[in-house]
PDB file of C-alpha atoms and ligand atoms in Angstrom:
ATOM      1  CA  MET A  27     -20.827  12.979  21.239  1.00  0.00           C
ATOM      2  CA  ASN A  28     -20.370  15.850  18.337  1.00  0.00           C
ATOM      3  CA  PHE A  29     -22.495  17.732  16.315  1.00  0.00           C
ATOM      4  CA  GLY A  30     -22.617  20.392  13.873  1.00  0.00           C
ATOM      5  CA  PHE A  31     -25.204  22.797  11.679  1.00  0.00           C
ATOM      6  CA  GLY A  32     -25.108  23.197   8.016  1.00  0.00           C
ATOM      7  CA  THR A  33     -24.546  26.793   6.458  1.00  0.00           C
ATOM      8  CA  ARG A  34     -24.870  27.884   2.888  1.00  0.00           C
ATOM      9  CA  GLN A  35     -21.199  27.741   2.908  1.00  0.00           C
ATOM     10  CA  GLN A  36     -21.043  24.186   4.480  1.00  0.00           C
ATOM     11  CA  PRO A  37     -24.209  22.598   4.195  1.00  0.00           C
ATOM     12  CA  LEU A  38     -23.441  19.810   5.261  1.00  0.00           C
ATOM     13  CA  PRO A  39     -20.914  20.179   9.205  1.00  0.00           C
ATOM     14  CA  LEU A  40     -18.004  17.930   7.729  1.00  0.00           C
ATOM     15  CA  MET A  41     -17.645  15.573  10.991  1.00  0.00           C
ATOM     16  CA  THR A  42     -19.802  12.977   9.178  1.00  0.00           C
ATOM     17  CA  GLU A  43     -17.394   9.318   8.590  1.00  0.00           C
ATOM     18  CA  LYS A  44     -20.184   7.948   8.111  1.00  0.00           C
ATOM     19  CA  LYS A  45     -23.636   7.629   5.640  1.00  0.00           C
ATOM     20  CA  LEU A  46     -27.002   9.848   7.122  1.00  0.00           C
ATOM     21  CA  PRO A  47     -30.081   7.417   6.627  1.00  0.00           C
ATOM     22  CA  ASN A  48     -32.813   8.193   4.148  1.00  0.00           C
ATOM     23  CA  TRP A  49     -35.704   9.417   4.744  1.00  0.00           C
ATOM     24  CA  LYS A  50     -38.222  12.066   4.140  1.00  0.00           C
ATOM     25  CA  GLN A  51     -38.757  15.201   6.442  1.00  0.00           C
ATOM     26  CA  VAL A  52     -43.571  15.704   5.449  1.00  0.00           C
ATOM     27  CA  ARG A  53     -44.283  18.659   8.274  1.00  0.00           C
ATOM     28  CA  GLY A  54     -45.255  15.761  10.788  1.00  0.00           C
ATOM     29  CA  ALA A  55     -44.306  14.738  14.404  1.00  0.00           C
ATOM     30  CA  ALA A  56     -43.301  11.083  13.791  1.00  0.00           C
ATOM     31  CA  VAL A  57     -40.150   9.267  15.122  1.00  0.00           C
ATOM     32  CA  ALA A  58     -37.921   6.677  13.550  1.00  0.00           C
ATOM     33  CA  GLN A  59     -35.099   4.827  15.426  1.00  0.00           C
ATOM     34  CA  VAL A  60     -31.703   4.275  13.194  1.00  0.00           C
ATOM     35  CA  GLN A  61     -29.795   1.659  13.435  1.00  0.00           C
ATOM     36  CA  LEU A  62     -28.018   1.157  10.071  1.00  0.00           C
ATOM     37  CA  GLU A  63     -26.086   2.997   8.457  1.00  0.00           C
ATOM     38  CA  GLY A  64     -27.555   4.306   5.474  1.00  0.00           C
ATOM     39  CA  GLU A  65     -31.269   2.857   7.064  1.00  0.00           C
ATOM     40  CA  ASN A  66     -34.399   4.090   5.029  1.00  0.00           C
ATOM     41  CA  CYS A  67     -36.716   5.851   7.531  1.00  0.00           C
ATOM     42  CA  GLY A  68     -38.686   7.157   5.869  1.00  0.00           C
ATOM     43  CA  GLU A  69     -41.679   9.356   6.427  1.00  0.00           C
ATOM     44  CA  VAL A  70     -40.189  11.796   9.710  1.00  0.00           C
ATOM     45  CA  ASP A  71     -39.677  14.722  11.048  1.00  0.00           C
ATOM     46  CA  ALA A  72     -37.548  13.546  13.713  1.00  0.00           C
ATOM     47  CA  LEU A  73     -34.739  10.569  14.362  1.00  0.00           C
ATOM     48  CA  TRP A  74     -32.750   8.863  16.781  1.00  0.00           C
ATOM     49  CA  THR A  75     -30.238   6.423  17.808  1.00  0.00           C
ATOM     50  CA  ARG A  76     -27.848   4.647  19.665  1.00  0.00           C
ATOM     51  CA  GLN A  77     -25.139   3.178  17.826  1.00  0.00           C
ATOM     52  CA  SER A  78     -22.115   4.171  18.155  1.00  0.00           C
ATOM     53  CA  GLY A  79     -20.756   6.903  14.676  1.00  0.00           C
ATOM     54  CA  LEU A  80     -23.588   6.351  13.705  1.00  0.00           C
ATOM     55  CA  PRO A  81     -25.100  10.130  12.386  1.00  0.00           C
ATOM     56  CA  VAL A  82     -28.423  11.423  12.331  1.00  0.00           C
ATOM     57  CA  GLY A  83     -29.607  14.363  11.138  1.00  0.00           C
ATOM     58  CA  ILE A  84     -32.480  16.428   9.441  1.00  0.00           C
ATOM     59  CA  ILE A  85     -32.497  19.367   6.820  1.00  0.00           C
ATOM     60  CA  THR A  86     -33.923  22.940   7.031  1.00  0.00           C
ATOM     61  CA  ALA A  87     -33.895  26.689   5.440  1.00  0.00           C
ATOM     62  CA  ASP A  88     -35.478  28.744   8.309  1.00  0.00           C
ATOM     63  CA  CYS A  89     -37.366  25.666  10.371  1.00  0.00           C
ATOM     64  CA  VAL A  90     -35.531  25.297  13.841  1.00  0.00           C
ATOM     65  CA  PRO A  91     -33.054  21.986  13.889  1.00  0.00           C
ATOM     66  CA  ILE A  92     -32.673  20.571  17.808  1.00  0.00           C
ATOM     67  CA  LEU A  93     -30.282  18.546  18.149  1.00  0.00           C
ATOM     68  CA  VAL A  94     -30.474  16.528  21.477  1.00  0.00           C
ATOM     69  CA  TYR A  95     -28.349  13.161  23.032  1.00  0.00           C
ATOM     70  CA  ARG A  96     -28.800  12.123  25.767  1.00  0.00           C
ATOM     71  CA  ASN A  97     -26.357  13.299  28.778  1.00  0.00           C
ATOM     72  CA  ASP A  98     -24.485   9.121  29.648  1.00  0.00           C
ATOM     73  CA  LEU A  99     -24.257   9.403  25.878  1.00  0.00           C
ATOM     74  CA  LYS A 100     -26.494   5.817  25.167  1.00  0.00           C
ATOM     75  CA  ALA A 101     -28.349   7.974  22.809  1.00  0.00           C
ATOM     76  CA  VAL A 102     -28.457  11.101  20.509  1.00  0.00           C
ATOM     77  CA  GLY A 103     -31.181  12.828  18.687  1.00  0.00           C
ATOM     78  CA  ALA A 104     -32.154  15.040  15.386  1.00  0.00           C
ATOM     79  CA  ILE A 105     -35.929  17.061  15.509  1.00  0.00           C
ATOM     80  CA  HIS A 106     -37.101  19.560  12.266  1.00  0.00           C
ATOM     81  CA  ALA A 107     -39.505  21.758  14.148  1.00  0.00           C
ATOM     82  CA  GLY A 108     -40.445  23.808  11.836  1.00  0.00           C
ATOM     83  CA  TRP A 109     -43.999  26.042  12.451  1.00  0.00           C
ATOM     84  CA  GLN A 110     -45.936  23.236  11.753  1.00  0.00           C
ATOM     85  CA  GLY A 111     -44.185  20.241  13.807  1.00  0.00           C
ATOM     86  CA  THR A 112     -43.953  22.599  16.334  1.00  0.00           C
ATOM     87  CA  GLU A 113     -47.307  23.050  15.882  1.00  0.00           C
ATOM     88  CA  LYS A 114     -47.653  19.473  16.247  1.00  0.00           C
ATOM     89  CA  ASN A 115     -45.405  19.476  19.629  1.00  0.00           C
ATOM     90  CA  ILE A 116     -42.978  17.422  18.442  1.00  0.00           C
ATOM     91  CA  VAL A 117     -40.066  17.636  20.372  1.00  0.00           C
ATOM     92  CA  GLU A 118     -43.066  16.063  23.101  1.00  0.00           C
ATOM     93  CA  HIS A 119     -43.445  13.788  20.645  1.00  0.00           C
ATOM     94  CA  PHE A 120     -39.905  12.615  20.409  1.00  0.00           C
ATOM     95  CA  PHE A 121     -39.362  12.039  24.296  1.00  0.00           C
ATOM     96  CA  HIS A 122     -42.691   9.861  24.037  1.00  0.00           C
ATOM     97  CA  SER A 123     -41.710   8.298  21.065  1.00  0.00           C
ATOM     98  CA  LEU A 124     -38.657   6.918  23.031  1.00  0.00           C
ATOM     99  CA  PRO A 125     -38.507   3.366  25.072  1.00  0.00           C
ATOM    100  CA  ALA A 126     -38.578   3.479  28.290  1.00  0.00           C
ATOM    101  CA  ASP A 127     -34.474   3.357  28.846  1.00  0.00           C
ATOM    102  CA  LEU A 128     -34.488   6.687  27.346  1.00  0.00           C
ATOM    103  CA  ALA A 129     -37.218   7.897  28.032  1.00  0.00           C
ATOM    104  CA  ASP A 130     -37.217  10.848  30.577  1.00  0.00           C
ATOM    105  CA  PRO A 131     -36.963  13.802  29.378  1.00  0.00           C
ATOM    106  CA  LYS A 132     -34.629  14.960  32.577  1.00  0.00           C
ATOM    107  CA  GLU A 133     -32.010  13.303  31.189  1.00  0.00           C
ATOM    108  CA  TRP A 134     -31.146  14.302  28.218  1.00  0.00           C
ATOM    109  CA  SER A 135     -30.025  18.043  27.104  1.00  0.00           C
ATOM    110  CA  ALA A 136     -30.112  19.888  23.920  1.00  0.00           C
ATOM    111  CA  HIS A 137     -29.054  22.342  20.934  1.00  0.00           C
ATOM    112  CA  LEU A 138     -30.512  24.659  19.356  1.00  0.00           C
ATOM    113  CA  GLY A 139     -29.797  25.905  15.825  1.00  0.00           C
ATOM    114  CA  PRO A 140     -30.079  29.010  13.602  1.00  0.00           C
ATOM    115  CA  SER A 141     -33.342  29.597  12.451  1.00  0.00           C
ATOM    116  CA  ILE A 142     -35.810  31.909  11.702  1.00  0.00           C
ATOM    117  CA  ARG A 143     -36.440  33.749  14.585  1.00  0.00           C
ATOM    118  CA  ALA A 144     -38.903  36.621  15.352  1.00  0.00           C
ATOM    119  CA  CYS A 145     -37.346  39.386  13.409  1.00  0.00           C
ATOM    120  CA  CYS A 146     -37.933  37.740  10.129  1.00  0.00           C
ATOM    121  CA  TYR A 147     -40.788  36.139  11.149  1.00  0.00           C
ATOM    122  CA  GLU A 148     -44.273  37.822   9.871  1.00  0.00           C
ATOM    123  CA  PHE A 149     -46.870  35.577  10.927  1.00  0.00           C
ATOM    124  CA  GLY A 150     -51.216  35.902   9.859  1.00  0.00           C
ATOM    125  CA  ALA A 151     -53.320  36.158  12.601  1.00  0.00           C
ATOM    126  CA  ASP A 152     -55.417  33.025  12.911  1.00  0.00           C
ATOM    127  CA  LEU A 153     -52.594  30.942  12.742  1.00  0.00           C
ATOM    128  CA  LEU A 154     -50.778  33.014  15.664  1.00  0.00           C
ATOM    129  CA  GLU A 155     -54.263  32.332  17.196  1.00  0.00           C
ATOM    130  CA  GLN A 156     -54.074  28.602  17.050  1.00  0.00           C
ATOM    131  CA  PHE A 157     -50.440  28.771  18.780  1.00  0.00           C
ATOM    132  CA  VAL A 158     -51.368  30.676  21.247  1.00  0.00           C
ATOM    133  CA  GLN A 159     -54.009  28.005  22.360  1.00  0.00           C
ATOM    134  CA  LYS A 160     -52.776  25.609  22.175  1.00  0.00           C
ATOM    135  CA  PHE A 161     -50.063  26.588  24.247  1.00  0.00           C
ATOM    136  CA  SER A 162     -52.379  27.887  26.247  1.00  0.00           C
ATOM    137  CA  TRP A 163     -49.517  27.530  29.565  1.00  0.00           C
ATOM    138  CA  ILE A 164     -47.177  29.594  27.114  1.00  0.00           C
ATOM    139  CA  PRO A 165     -46.762  33.621  27.371  1.00  0.00           C
ATOM    140  CA  ARG A 166     -48.687  35.347  24.850  1.00  0.00           C
ATOM    141  CA  THR A 167     -45.703  37.239  24.596  1.00  0.00           C
ATOM    142  CA  GLN A 168     -43.280  35.337  23.976  1.00  0.00           C
ATOM    143  CA  ILE A 169     -45.501  33.560  21.517  1.00  0.00           C
ATOM    144  CA  GLU A 170     -46.050  36.471  19.442  1.00  0.00           C
ATOM    145  CA  PRO A 171     -42.919  38.789  21.080  1.00  0.00           C
ATOM    146  CA  ALA A 172     -44.213  41.369  17.941  1.00  0.00           C
ATOM    147  CA  PRO A 173     -46.960  41.754  16.189  1.00  0.00           C
ATOM    148  CA  ARG A 174     -48.062  39.236  13.754  1.00  0.00           C
ATOM    149  CA  ARG A 175     -43.919  37.246  14.758  1.00  0.00           C
ATOM    150  CA  LEU A 176     -43.890  33.837  15.270  1.00  0.00           C
ATOM    151  CA  ASP A 177     -41.270  32.722  17.433  1.00  0.00           C
ATOM    152  CA  LEU A 178     -40.505  29.343  17.459  1.00  0.00           C
ATOM    153  CA  ILE A 179     -37.703  29.332  19.307  1.00  0.00           C
ATOM    154  CA  ALA A 180     -39.167  30.899  22.990  1.00  0.00           C
ATOM    155  CA  ILE A 181     -42.262  28.246  21.781  1.00  0.00           C
ATOM    156  CA  ASN A 182     -39.638  24.565  21.192  1.00  0.00           C
ATOM    157  CA  SER A 183     -38.391  25.881  24.723  1.00  0.00           C
ATOM    158  CA  ALA A 184     -40.867  26.568  26.948  1.00  0.00           C
ATOM    159  CA  VAL A 185     -42.068  23.029  26.282  1.00  0.00           C
ATOM    160  CA  MET A 186     -37.987  21.052  26.714  1.00  0.00           C
ATOM    161  CA  ASN A 187     -38.348  23.822  30.176  1.00  0.00           C
ATOM    162  CA  ARG A 188     -40.949  21.760  31.037  1.00  0.00           C
ATOM    163  CA  LEU A 189     -39.862  18.811  30.148  1.00  0.00           C
ATOM    164  CA  GLY A 190     -37.127  18.670  31.685  1.00  0.00           C
ATOM    165  CA  VAL A 191     -34.842  19.063  28.661  1.00  0.00           C
ATOM    166  CA  GLN A 192     -31.298  21.244  29.743  1.00  0.00           C
ATOM    167  CA  ILE A 193     -30.780  23.453  26.343  1.00  0.00           C
ATOM    168  CA  LYS A 194     -27.520  24.266  25.914  1.00  0.00           C
ATOM    169  CA  SER A 195     -26.971  26.137  23.586  1.00  0.00           C
ATOM    170  CA  VAL A 196     -29.357  28.551  21.729  1.00  0.00           C
ATOM    171  CA  HIS A 197     -27.705  29.475  18.476  1.00  0.00           C
ATOM    172  CA  PRO A 198     -28.106  33.106  17.715  1.00  0.00           C
ATOM    173  CA  ASP A 199     -28.553  33.634  14.072  1.00  0.00           C
ATOM    174  CA  CYS A 200     -31.500  34.367  12.355  1.00  0.00           C
ATOM    175  CA  THR A 201     -31.519  32.674   8.778  1.00  0.00           C
ATOM    176  CA  PHE A 202     -33.337  35.026   6.985  1.00  0.00           C
ATOM    177  CA  CYS A 203     -31.200  38.116   8.121  1.00  0.00           C
ATOM    178  CA  ALA A 204     -28.082  36.936   9.516  1.00  0.00           C
ATOM    179  CA  LYS A 205     -25.161  37.385   7.435  1.00  0.00           C
ATOM    180  CA  ASP A 206     -21.218  36.793   6.941  1.00  0.00           C
ATOM    181  CA  GLU A 207     -18.348  39.147   7.033  1.00  0.00           C
ATOM    182  CA  LYS A 208     -18.113  39.511   3.569  1.00  0.00           C
ATOM    183  CA  SER A 209     -21.975  40.747   3.876  1.00  0.00           C
ATOM    184  CA  GLU A 210     -23.609  37.404   2.435  1.00  0.00           C
ATOM    185  CA  PHE A 211     -26.474  35.867   3.517  1.00  0.00           C
ATOM    186  CA  ARG A 212     -25.540  33.028   5.746  1.00  0.00           C
ATOM    187  CA  TYR A 213     -27.124  30.474   6.026  1.00  0.00           C
ATOM    188  CA  PHE A 214     -29.976  29.086   2.918  1.00  0.00           C
ATOM    189  CA  SER A 215     -34.527  30.553   4.015  1.00  0.00           C
ATOM    190  CA  HIS A 216     -37.442  28.792   2.231  1.00  0.00           C
ATOM    191  CA  ARG A 217     -38.608  32.308   2.982  1.00  0.00           C
ATOM    192  CA  ARG A 218     -36.158  35.377   1.523  1.00  0.00           C
ATOM    193  CA  GLY A 219     -36.559  32.250  -2.015  1.00  0.00           C
ATOM    194  CA  ASP A 220     -34.259  29.488  -1.797  1.00  0.00           C
ATOM    195  CA  ARG A 221     -36.532  26.663  -3.031  1.00  0.00           C
ATOM    196  CA  ASN A 222     -34.374  23.706  -3.335  1.00  0.00           C
ATOM    197  CA  SER A 223     -31.268  25.042  -1.335  1.00  0.00           C
ATOM    198  CA  ARG A 224     -31.365  23.172   2.561  1.00  0.00           C
ATOM    199  CA  MET A 225     -28.937  22.611   5.290  1.00  0.00           C
ATOM    200  CA  VAL A 226     -27.954  19.499   7.912  1.00  0.00           C
ATOM    201  CA  SER A 227     -28.008  19.086  10.791  1.00  0.00           C
ATOM    202  CA  VAL A 228     -26.286  16.388  12.178  1.00  0.00           C
ATOM    203  CA  ILE A 229     -24.813  14.786  15.931  1.00  0.00           C
ATOM    204  CA  GLN A 230     -23.163  11.210  16.504  1.00  0.00           C
ATOM    205  CA  LEU A 231     -22.087  10.018  19.177  1.00  0.00           C
ATOM    206  CA  LYS A 232     -18.299   9.038  18.778  1.00  0.00           C
TER     207      LYS A 232
HETATM  208 ZN1  LIG B  27     -34.273  37.813  11.181  1.00  0.00          ZN
END
């Protein structure tokens, strides 16, 4: 299994030999299985495959890219968790949509890529309240670590912890404020004004 998260310098990680599928992200919670190179998957925000050498990915520019794999390497997947997908609990939908032989979340591990973090993610009070109510089992201080700041990583991590998914890594960078050694922004950020530039996060079985 290998995986990579895109950056501004390298929006599509180099690892992919085969073509990604075609899909349209609609900030929903629908999931598609990918079986063929370049397959048309429709409107989905999470994809997975059992096929070796076939990449699956998702596109982000602030949202949380979550790359997941079965510990026995029977399948890999990519989940797009922006605030809308998180509010719809796309992570739980992903695992519930899998066929029985793959579905046990305890058999999966996850890497969370660069995304906008609470340092920069100001959020309206009404919508924040919606999250606090929907995820009432998560401490409010995790959902809203500072006034009017939403922590998408904390929510999705809590969901995965509860399901039993092992979180292997959480990328420390904030897509809004992280800079490289030349003091240039390291990522595209929708909040910062990048509208047509996106980064791809990709995972595949060898
Ligand atoms: Zn930041």
